[in-house]
mmCIF file of C-alpha atoms in Angstrom:
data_model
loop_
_atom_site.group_PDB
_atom_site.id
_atom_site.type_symbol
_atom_site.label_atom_id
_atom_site.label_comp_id
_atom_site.label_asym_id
_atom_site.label_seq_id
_atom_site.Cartn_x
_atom_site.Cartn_y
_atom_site.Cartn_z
ATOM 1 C CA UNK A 721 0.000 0.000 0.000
ATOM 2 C CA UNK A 722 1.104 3.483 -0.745
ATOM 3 C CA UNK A 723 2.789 4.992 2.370
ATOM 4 C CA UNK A 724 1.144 8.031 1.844
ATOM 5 C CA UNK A 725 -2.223 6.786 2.972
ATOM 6 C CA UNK A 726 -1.270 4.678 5.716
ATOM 7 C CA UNK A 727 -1.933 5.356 8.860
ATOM 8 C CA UNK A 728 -0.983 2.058 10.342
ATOM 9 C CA UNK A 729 3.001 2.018 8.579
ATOM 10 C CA UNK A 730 4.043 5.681 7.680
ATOM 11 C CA UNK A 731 7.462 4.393 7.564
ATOM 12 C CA UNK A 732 6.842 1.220 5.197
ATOM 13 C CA UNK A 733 10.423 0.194 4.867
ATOM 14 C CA UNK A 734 10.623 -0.081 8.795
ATOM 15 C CA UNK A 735 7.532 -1.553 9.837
ATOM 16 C CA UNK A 736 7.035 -4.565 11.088
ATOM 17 C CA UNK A 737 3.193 -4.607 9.556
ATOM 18 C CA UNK A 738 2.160 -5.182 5.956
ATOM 19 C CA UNK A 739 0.155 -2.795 5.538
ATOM 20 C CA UNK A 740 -3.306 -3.354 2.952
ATOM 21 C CA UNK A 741 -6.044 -1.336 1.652
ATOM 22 C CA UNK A 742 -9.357 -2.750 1.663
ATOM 23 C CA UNK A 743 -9.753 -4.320 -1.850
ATOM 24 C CA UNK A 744 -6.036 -5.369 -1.607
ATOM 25 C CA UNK A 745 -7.257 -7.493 1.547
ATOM 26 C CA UNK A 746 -10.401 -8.325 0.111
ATOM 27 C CA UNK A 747 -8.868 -10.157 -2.513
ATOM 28 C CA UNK A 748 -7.118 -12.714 -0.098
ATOM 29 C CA UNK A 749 -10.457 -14.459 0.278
ATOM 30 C CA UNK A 750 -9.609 -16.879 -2.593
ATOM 31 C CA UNK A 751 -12.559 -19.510 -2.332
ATOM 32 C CA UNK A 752 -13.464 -19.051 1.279
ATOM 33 C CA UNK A 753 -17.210 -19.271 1.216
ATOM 34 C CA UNK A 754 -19.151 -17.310 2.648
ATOM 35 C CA UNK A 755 -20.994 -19.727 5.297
ATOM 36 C CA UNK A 756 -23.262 -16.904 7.028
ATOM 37 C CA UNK A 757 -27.131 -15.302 6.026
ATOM 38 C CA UNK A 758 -27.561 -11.912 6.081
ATOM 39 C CA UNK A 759 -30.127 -12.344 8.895
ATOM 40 C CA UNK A 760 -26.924 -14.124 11.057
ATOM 41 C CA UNK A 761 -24.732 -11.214 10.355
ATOM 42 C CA UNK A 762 -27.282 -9.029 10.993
ATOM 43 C CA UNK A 763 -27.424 -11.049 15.080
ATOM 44 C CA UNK A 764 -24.184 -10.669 15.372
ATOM 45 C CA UNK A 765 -23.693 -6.311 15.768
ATOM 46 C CA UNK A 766 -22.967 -4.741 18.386
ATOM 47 C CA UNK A 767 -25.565 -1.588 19.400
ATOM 48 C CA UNK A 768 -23.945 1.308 17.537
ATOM 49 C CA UNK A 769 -21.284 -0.724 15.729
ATOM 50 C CA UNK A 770 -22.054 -1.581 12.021
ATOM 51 C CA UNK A 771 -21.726 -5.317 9.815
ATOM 52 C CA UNK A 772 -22.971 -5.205 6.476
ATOM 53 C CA UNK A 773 -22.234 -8.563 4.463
ATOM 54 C CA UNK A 774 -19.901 -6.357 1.995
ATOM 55 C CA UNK A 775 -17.864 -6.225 5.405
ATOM 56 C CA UNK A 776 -18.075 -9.904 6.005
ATOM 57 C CA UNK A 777 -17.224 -11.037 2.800
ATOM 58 C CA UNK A 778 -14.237 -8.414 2.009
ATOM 59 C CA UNK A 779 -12.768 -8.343 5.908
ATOM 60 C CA UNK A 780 -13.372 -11.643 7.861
ATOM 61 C CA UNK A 781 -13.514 -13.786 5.197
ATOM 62 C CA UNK A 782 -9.733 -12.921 4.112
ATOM 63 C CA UNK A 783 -9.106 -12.973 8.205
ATOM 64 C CA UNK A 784 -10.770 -16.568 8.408
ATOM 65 C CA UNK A 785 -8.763 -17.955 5.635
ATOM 66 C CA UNK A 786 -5.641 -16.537 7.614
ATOM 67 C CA UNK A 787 -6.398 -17.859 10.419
ATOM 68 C CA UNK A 788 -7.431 -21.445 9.002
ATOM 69 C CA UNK A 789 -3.663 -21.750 8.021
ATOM 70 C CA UNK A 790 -2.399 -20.416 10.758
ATOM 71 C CA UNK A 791 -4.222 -22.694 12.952
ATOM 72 C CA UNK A 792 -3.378 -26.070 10.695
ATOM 73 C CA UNK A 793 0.416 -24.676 11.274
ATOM 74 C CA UNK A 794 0.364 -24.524 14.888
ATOM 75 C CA UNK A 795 -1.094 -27.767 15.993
ATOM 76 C CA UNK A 796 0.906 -29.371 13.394
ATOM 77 C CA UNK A 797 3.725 -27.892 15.499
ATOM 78 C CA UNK A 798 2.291 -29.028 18.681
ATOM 79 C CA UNK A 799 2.000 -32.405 17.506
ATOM 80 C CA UNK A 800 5.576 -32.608 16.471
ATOM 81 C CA UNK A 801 6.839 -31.134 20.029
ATOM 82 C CA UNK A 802 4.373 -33.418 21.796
ATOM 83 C CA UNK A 803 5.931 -36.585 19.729
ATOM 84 C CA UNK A 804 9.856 -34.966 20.691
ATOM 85 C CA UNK A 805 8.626 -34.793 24.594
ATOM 86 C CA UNK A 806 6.794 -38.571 24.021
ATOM 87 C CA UNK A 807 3.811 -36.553 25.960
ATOM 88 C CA UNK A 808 1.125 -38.542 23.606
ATOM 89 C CA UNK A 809 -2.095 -36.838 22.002
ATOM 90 C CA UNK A 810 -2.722 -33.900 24.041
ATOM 91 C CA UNK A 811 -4.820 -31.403 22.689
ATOM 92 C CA UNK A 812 -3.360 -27.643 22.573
ATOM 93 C CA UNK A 813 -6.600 -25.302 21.598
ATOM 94 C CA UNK A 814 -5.028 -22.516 19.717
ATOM 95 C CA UNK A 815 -5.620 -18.828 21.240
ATOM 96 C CA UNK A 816 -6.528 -15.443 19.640
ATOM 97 C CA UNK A 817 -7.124 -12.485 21.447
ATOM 98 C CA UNK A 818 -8.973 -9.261 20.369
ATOM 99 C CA UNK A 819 -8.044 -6.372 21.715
ATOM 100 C CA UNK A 820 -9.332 -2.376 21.461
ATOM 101 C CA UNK A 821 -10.849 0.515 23.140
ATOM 102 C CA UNK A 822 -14.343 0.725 24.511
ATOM 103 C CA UNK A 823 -16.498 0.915 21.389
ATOM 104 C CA UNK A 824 -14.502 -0.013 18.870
ATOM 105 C CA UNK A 825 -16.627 -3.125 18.015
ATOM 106 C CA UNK A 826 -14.448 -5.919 19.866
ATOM 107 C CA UNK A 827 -17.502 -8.001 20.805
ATOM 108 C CA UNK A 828 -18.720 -8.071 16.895
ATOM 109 C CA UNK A 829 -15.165 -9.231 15.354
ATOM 110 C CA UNK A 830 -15.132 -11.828 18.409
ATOM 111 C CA UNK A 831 -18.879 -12.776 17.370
ATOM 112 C CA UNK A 832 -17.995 -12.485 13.399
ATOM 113 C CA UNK A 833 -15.022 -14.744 14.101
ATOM 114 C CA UNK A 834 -16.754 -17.346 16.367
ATOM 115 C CA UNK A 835 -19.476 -18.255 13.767
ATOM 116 C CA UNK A 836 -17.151 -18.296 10.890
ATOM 117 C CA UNK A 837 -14.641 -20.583 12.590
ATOM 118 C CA UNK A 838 -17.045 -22.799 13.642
ATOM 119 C CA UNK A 839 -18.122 -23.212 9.892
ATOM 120 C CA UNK A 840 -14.836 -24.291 8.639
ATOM 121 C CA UNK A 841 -15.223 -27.642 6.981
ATOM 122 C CA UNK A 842 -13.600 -29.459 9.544
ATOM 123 C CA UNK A 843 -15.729 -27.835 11.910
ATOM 124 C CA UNK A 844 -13.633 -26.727 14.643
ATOM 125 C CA UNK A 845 -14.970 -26.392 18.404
ATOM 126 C CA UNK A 846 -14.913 -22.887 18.831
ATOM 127 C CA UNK A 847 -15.409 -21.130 22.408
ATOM 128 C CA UNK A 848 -15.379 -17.431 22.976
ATOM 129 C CA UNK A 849 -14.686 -15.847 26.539
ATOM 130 C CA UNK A 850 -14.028 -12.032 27.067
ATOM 131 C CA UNK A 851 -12.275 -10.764 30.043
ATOM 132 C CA UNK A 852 -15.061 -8.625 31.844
ATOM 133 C CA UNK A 853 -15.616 -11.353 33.996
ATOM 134 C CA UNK A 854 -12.202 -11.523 35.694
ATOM 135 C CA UNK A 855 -12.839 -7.899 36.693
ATOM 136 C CA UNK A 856 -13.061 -7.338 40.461
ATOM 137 C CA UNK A 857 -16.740 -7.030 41.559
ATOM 138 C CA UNK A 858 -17.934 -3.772 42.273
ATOM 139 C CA UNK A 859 -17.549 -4.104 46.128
ATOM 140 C CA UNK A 860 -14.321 -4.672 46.295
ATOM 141 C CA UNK A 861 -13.330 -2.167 43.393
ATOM 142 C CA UNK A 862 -15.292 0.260 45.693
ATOM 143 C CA UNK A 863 -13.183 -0.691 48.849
ATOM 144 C CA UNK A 864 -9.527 -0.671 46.708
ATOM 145 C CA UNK A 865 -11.248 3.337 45.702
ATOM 146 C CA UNK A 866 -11.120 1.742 41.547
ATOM 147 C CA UNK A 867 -14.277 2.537 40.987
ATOM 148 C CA UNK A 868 -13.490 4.823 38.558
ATOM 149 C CA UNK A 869 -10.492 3.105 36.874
ATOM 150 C CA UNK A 870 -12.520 0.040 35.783
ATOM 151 C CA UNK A 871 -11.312 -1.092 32.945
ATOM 152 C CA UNK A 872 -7.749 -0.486 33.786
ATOM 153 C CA UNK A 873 -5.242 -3.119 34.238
ATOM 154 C CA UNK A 874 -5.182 -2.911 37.823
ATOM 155 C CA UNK A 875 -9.199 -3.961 37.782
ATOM 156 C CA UNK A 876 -8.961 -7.543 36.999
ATOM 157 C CA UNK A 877 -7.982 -10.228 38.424
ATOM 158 C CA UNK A 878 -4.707 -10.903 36.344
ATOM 159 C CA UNK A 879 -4.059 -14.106 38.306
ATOM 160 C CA UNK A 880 -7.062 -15.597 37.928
ATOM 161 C CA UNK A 881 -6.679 -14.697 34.196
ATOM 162 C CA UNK A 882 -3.385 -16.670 33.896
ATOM 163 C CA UNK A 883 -4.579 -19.395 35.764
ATOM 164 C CA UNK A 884 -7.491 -20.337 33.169
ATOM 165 C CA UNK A 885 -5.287 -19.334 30.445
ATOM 166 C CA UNK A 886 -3.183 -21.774 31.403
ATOM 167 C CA UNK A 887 -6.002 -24.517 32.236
ATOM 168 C CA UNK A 888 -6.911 -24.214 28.281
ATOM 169 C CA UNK A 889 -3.130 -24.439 27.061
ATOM 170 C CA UNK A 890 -3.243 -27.806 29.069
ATOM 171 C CA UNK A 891 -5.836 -28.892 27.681
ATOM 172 C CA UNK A 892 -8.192 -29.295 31.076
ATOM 173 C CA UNK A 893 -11.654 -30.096 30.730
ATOM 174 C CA UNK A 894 -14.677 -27.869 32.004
ATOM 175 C CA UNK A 895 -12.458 -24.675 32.575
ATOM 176 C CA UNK A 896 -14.285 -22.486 34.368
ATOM 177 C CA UNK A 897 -14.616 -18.939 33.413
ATOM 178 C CA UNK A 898 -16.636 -16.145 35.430
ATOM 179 C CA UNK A 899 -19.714 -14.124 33.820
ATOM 180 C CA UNK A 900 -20.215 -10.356 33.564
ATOM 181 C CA UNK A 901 -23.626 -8.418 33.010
ATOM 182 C CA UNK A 902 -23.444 -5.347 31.410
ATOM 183 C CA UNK A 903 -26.738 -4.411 32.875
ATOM 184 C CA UNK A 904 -26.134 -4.710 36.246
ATOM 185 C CA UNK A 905 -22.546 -3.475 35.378
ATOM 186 C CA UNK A 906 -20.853 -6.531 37.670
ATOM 187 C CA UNK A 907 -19.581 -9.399 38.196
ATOM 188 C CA UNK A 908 -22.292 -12.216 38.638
ATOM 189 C CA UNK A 909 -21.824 -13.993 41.672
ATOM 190 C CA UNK A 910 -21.384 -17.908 41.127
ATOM 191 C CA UNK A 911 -22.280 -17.687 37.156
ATOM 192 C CA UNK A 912 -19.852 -18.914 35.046
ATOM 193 C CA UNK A 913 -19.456 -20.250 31.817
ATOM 194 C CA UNK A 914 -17.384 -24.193 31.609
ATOM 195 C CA UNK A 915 -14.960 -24.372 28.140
ATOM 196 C CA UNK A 916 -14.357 -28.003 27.045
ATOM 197 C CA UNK A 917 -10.855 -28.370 25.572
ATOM 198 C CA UNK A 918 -11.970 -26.061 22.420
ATOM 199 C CA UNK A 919 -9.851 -26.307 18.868
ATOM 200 C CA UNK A 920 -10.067 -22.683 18.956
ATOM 201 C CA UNK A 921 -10.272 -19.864 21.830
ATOM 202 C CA UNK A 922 -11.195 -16.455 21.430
ATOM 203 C CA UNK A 923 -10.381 -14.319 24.382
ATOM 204 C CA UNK A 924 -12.212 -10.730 23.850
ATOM 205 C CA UNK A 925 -10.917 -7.330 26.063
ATOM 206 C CA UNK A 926 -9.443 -4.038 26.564
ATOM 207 C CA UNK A 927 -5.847 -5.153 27.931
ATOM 208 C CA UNK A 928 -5.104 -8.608 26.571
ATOM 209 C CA UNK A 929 -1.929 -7.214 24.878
ATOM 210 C CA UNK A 930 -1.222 -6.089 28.033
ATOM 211 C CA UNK A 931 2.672 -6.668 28.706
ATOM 212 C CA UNK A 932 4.084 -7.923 32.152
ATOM 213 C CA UNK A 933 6.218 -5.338 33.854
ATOM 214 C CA UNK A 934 9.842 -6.702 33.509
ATOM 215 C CA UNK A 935 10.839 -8.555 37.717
ATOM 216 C CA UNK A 936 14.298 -7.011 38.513
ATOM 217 C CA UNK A 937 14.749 -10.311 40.282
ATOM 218 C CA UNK A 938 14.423 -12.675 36.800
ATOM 219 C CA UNK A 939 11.806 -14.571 37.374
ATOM 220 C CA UNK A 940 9.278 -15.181 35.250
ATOM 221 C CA UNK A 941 6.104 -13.382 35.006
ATOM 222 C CA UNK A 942 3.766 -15.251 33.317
ATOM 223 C CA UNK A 943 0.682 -12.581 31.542
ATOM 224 C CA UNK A 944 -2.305 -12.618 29.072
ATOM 225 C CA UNK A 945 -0.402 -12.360 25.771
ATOM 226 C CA UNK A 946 1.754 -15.246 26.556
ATOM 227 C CA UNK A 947 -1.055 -17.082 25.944
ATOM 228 C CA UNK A 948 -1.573 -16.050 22.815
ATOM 229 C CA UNK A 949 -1.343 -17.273 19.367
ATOM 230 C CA UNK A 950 -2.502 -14.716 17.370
ATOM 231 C CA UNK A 951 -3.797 -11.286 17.803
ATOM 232 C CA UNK A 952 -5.714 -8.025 16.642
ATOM 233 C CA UNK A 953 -6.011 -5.099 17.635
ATOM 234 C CA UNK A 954 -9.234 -3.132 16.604
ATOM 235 C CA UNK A 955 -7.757 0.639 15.674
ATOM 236 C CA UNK A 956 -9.720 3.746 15.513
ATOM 237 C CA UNK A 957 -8.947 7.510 15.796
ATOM 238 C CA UNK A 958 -9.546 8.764 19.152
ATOM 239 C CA UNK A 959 -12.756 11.322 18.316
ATOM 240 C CA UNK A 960 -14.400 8.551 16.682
ATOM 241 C CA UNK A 961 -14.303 6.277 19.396
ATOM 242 C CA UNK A 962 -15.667 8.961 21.712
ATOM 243 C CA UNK A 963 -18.550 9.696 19.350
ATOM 244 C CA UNK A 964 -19.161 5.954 19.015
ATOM 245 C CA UNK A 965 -19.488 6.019 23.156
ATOM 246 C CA UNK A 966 -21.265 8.419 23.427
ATOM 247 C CA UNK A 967 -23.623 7.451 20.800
ATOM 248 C CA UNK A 968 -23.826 4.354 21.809
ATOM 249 C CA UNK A 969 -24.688 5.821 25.728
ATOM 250 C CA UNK A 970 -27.582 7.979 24.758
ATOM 251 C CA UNK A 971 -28.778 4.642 22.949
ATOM 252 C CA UNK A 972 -28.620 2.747 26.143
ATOM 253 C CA UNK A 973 -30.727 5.578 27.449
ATOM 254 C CA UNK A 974 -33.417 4.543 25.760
ATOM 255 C CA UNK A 975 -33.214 0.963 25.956
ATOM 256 C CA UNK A 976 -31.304 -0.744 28.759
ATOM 257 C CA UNK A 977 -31.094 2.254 31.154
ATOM 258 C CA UNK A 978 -34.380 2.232 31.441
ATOM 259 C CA UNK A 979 -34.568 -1.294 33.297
ATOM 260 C CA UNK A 980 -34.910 -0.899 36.923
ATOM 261 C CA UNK A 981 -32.378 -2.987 37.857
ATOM 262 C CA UNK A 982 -29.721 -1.547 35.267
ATOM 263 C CA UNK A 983 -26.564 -0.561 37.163
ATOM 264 C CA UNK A 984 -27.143 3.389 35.114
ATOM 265 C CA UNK A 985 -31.097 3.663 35.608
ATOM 266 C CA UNK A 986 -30.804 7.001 37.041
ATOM 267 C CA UNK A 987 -29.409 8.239 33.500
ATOM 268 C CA UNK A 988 -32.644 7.182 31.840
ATOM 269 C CA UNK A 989 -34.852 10.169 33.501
ATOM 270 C CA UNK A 990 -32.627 12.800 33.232
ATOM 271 C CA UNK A 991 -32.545 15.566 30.400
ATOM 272 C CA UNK A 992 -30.900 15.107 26.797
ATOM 273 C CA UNK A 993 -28.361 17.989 27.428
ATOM 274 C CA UNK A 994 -27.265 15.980 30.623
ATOM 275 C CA UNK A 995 -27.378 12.762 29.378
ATOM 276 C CA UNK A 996 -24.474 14.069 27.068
ATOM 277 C CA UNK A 997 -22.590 15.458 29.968
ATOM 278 C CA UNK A 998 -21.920 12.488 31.503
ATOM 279 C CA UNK A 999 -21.459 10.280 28.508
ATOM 280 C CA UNK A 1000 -18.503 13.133 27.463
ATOM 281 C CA UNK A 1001 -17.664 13.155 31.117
ATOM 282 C CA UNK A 1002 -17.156 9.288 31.557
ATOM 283 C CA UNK A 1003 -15.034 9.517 28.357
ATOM 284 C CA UNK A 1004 -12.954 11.711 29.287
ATOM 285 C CA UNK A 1005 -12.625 10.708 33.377
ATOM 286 C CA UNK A 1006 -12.207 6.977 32.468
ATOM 287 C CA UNK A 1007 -11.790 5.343 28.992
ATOM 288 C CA UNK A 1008 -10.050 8.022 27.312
ATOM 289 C CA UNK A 1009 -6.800 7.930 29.429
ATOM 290 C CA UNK A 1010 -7.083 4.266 29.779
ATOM 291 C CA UNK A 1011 -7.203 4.304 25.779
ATOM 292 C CA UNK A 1012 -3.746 6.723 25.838
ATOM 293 C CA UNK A 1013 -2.214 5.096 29.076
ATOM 294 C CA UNK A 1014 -2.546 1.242 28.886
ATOM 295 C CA UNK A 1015 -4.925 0.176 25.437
ATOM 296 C CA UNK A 1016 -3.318 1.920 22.166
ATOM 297 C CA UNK A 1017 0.305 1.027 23.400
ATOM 298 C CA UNK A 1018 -0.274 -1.894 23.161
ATOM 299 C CA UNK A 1019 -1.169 -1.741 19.225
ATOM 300 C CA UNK A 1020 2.227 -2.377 17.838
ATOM 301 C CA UNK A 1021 2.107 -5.863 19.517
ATOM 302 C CA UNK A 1022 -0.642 -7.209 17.824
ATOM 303 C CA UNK A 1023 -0.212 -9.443 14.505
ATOM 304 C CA UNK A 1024 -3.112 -8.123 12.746
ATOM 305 C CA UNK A 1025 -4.426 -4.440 13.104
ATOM 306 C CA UNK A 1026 -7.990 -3.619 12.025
ATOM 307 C CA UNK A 1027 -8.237 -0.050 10.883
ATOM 308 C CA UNK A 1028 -11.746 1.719 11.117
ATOM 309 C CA UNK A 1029 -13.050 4.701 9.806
ATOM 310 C CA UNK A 1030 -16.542 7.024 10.270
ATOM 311 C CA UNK A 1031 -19.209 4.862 9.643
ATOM 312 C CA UNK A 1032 -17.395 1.648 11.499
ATOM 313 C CA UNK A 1033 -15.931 0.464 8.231
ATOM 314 C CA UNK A 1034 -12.429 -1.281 8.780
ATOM 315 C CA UNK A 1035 -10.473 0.532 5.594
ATOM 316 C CA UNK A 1036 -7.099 -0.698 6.270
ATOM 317 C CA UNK A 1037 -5.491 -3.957 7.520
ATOM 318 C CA UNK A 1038 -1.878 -4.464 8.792
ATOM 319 C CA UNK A 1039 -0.695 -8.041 9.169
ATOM 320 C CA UNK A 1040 2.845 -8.444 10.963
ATOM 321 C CA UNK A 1041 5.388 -9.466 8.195
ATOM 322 C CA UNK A 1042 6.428 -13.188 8.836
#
């Protein structure tokens, strides 16, 4: 791609990305088919976010081709390492993680990529977890006074993280991971949801590129991206993602707010003007500095960037050269 466009690789001849418009990518789909009806994609969106089947076809199916090969590659590799250690049959699921700022459209790619896995020929057990249930619940965020950095690293439980990261890598049966309601906004006590040794994992949220700080002692720190075998980052320029949240708040206002037992009811009676306040104010107070401070440095360490514009269209990919 021209570097003149690019926001993703100014410097092409450094870069560690390949950088591609959207027809260039769109024309790495080959003969995937396109296994999904227009009333499924249409399930699949996000409130706010947009998924047309032009998007479908041109973005994900390109990205589920990738990700076929890369998958076929990696457990071929596990197989060969488990016959070097003589450790037998064991089944390695194979990890992706999506990463990006609040209301970039994580959940849809995550949803998108799910269902088109799934439909792979072989047919592939597919399970999709995202990390808002490893956040600390409210009362104890309220005790630690991180209330208002939730979202931030510092609000989950990283251990806990590792530790089921680790289960799947393993190969355990009937992992146990903790649910999240976004109505309620918490944690829900003794809910969770069991994954069965999946071929694939998808592991959805803000900070899963999140890198360990460095011990000075040497030890080893195990973390999220560790885990990893393959991730993107969903990119978008800073004023769009703050129109897309607050959009997507004065949405809620009308719909889920007004629930009695929604964790922001007391936003559903109050005035338009207001309403907008807070949505700017909440931007600004919480997910815009944990955008700058802990989510878009952790961009360059993805292996596939997705690049949105306005209307929630991805119009550039970067895949990290081989």
């Amino acid at each position: 791609m021209d570097a003149r466009v690019s926001k993703l690789a100014p410097d092409v001849d450094l870069s560690p990305f390949r950088v591609f418009d959207r027809q260039e990518w769109a024309s790495l789909r080959a003969d995937t088919p396109l296994t999904l009806s227009l009333e499924e994609i249409k399930g699949l969106q996000s409130m706010n976010d947009r998924l047309s089947l032009e998007e479908v076809v041109e973005i994900y199916l390109p990205l589920s081709r990738l990700l076929a090969l890369y998958t076929a590659a990696a457990q071929g590799l596990y197989k060969a390492t488990q016959r070097f250690l003589n450790a037998g049959d064991g089944k390695v699921p194979y990890v992706i993680g999506v990463a990006g700022s609040v209301a970039v459209g994580k959940s849809t790619t995550a949803r998108v990529l799910e269902k088109l896995l799934t439909r792979w020929p072989n047919t592939p057990k597919v399970s999709l977890i995202t990390t808002d249930g490893f956040l600390y619940p409210n009362a104890e965020l309220r005790s630690l006074g991180l209330m208002e950095r939730k979202g931030f690293p510092e609000s989950y439980d990283s251990m806990a993280i590792v530790k089921f990261l680790a289960q799947i890598k393993a190969g355990e049966r009937h992992v146990p991971a903790p649910l999240y309601s976004h109505l309620v906004y918490d944690v829900l006590p003794g809910e969770q949801q069991l994954v069965d040794r999946p071929d694939i994992l998808i592991f959805e949220g803000l900070n899963v590129l999140q890198p360990p700080r460095l011990p000075r002692d040497g030890k080893p720190v195990p973390y999220v991206s560790d885990f990893l075998d393959f991730s993107i980052y969903i990119d978008a320029d800073e004023e769009l993602l703050r129109k897309w949240y607050v959009d997507r708040f004065m949405a809620l206002r009308e719909t889920a707010f007004r629930k009695p037992e929604s964790f922001f009811h007391r936003y559903a009676s109050i005035g338009e003007a207001e309403a907008l306040a807070t949505a700017h104010s909440l931007w600004d107070r919480i997910n815009l500095p944990n955008l700058r401070e802990n989510i878009f440095p952790t961009r360059p360490r993805a292996d596939l960037i997705l690049r949105k514009g306005l209307s929630h269209t991805i119009e550039e990919v970067a895949l990290r050269k081989l």
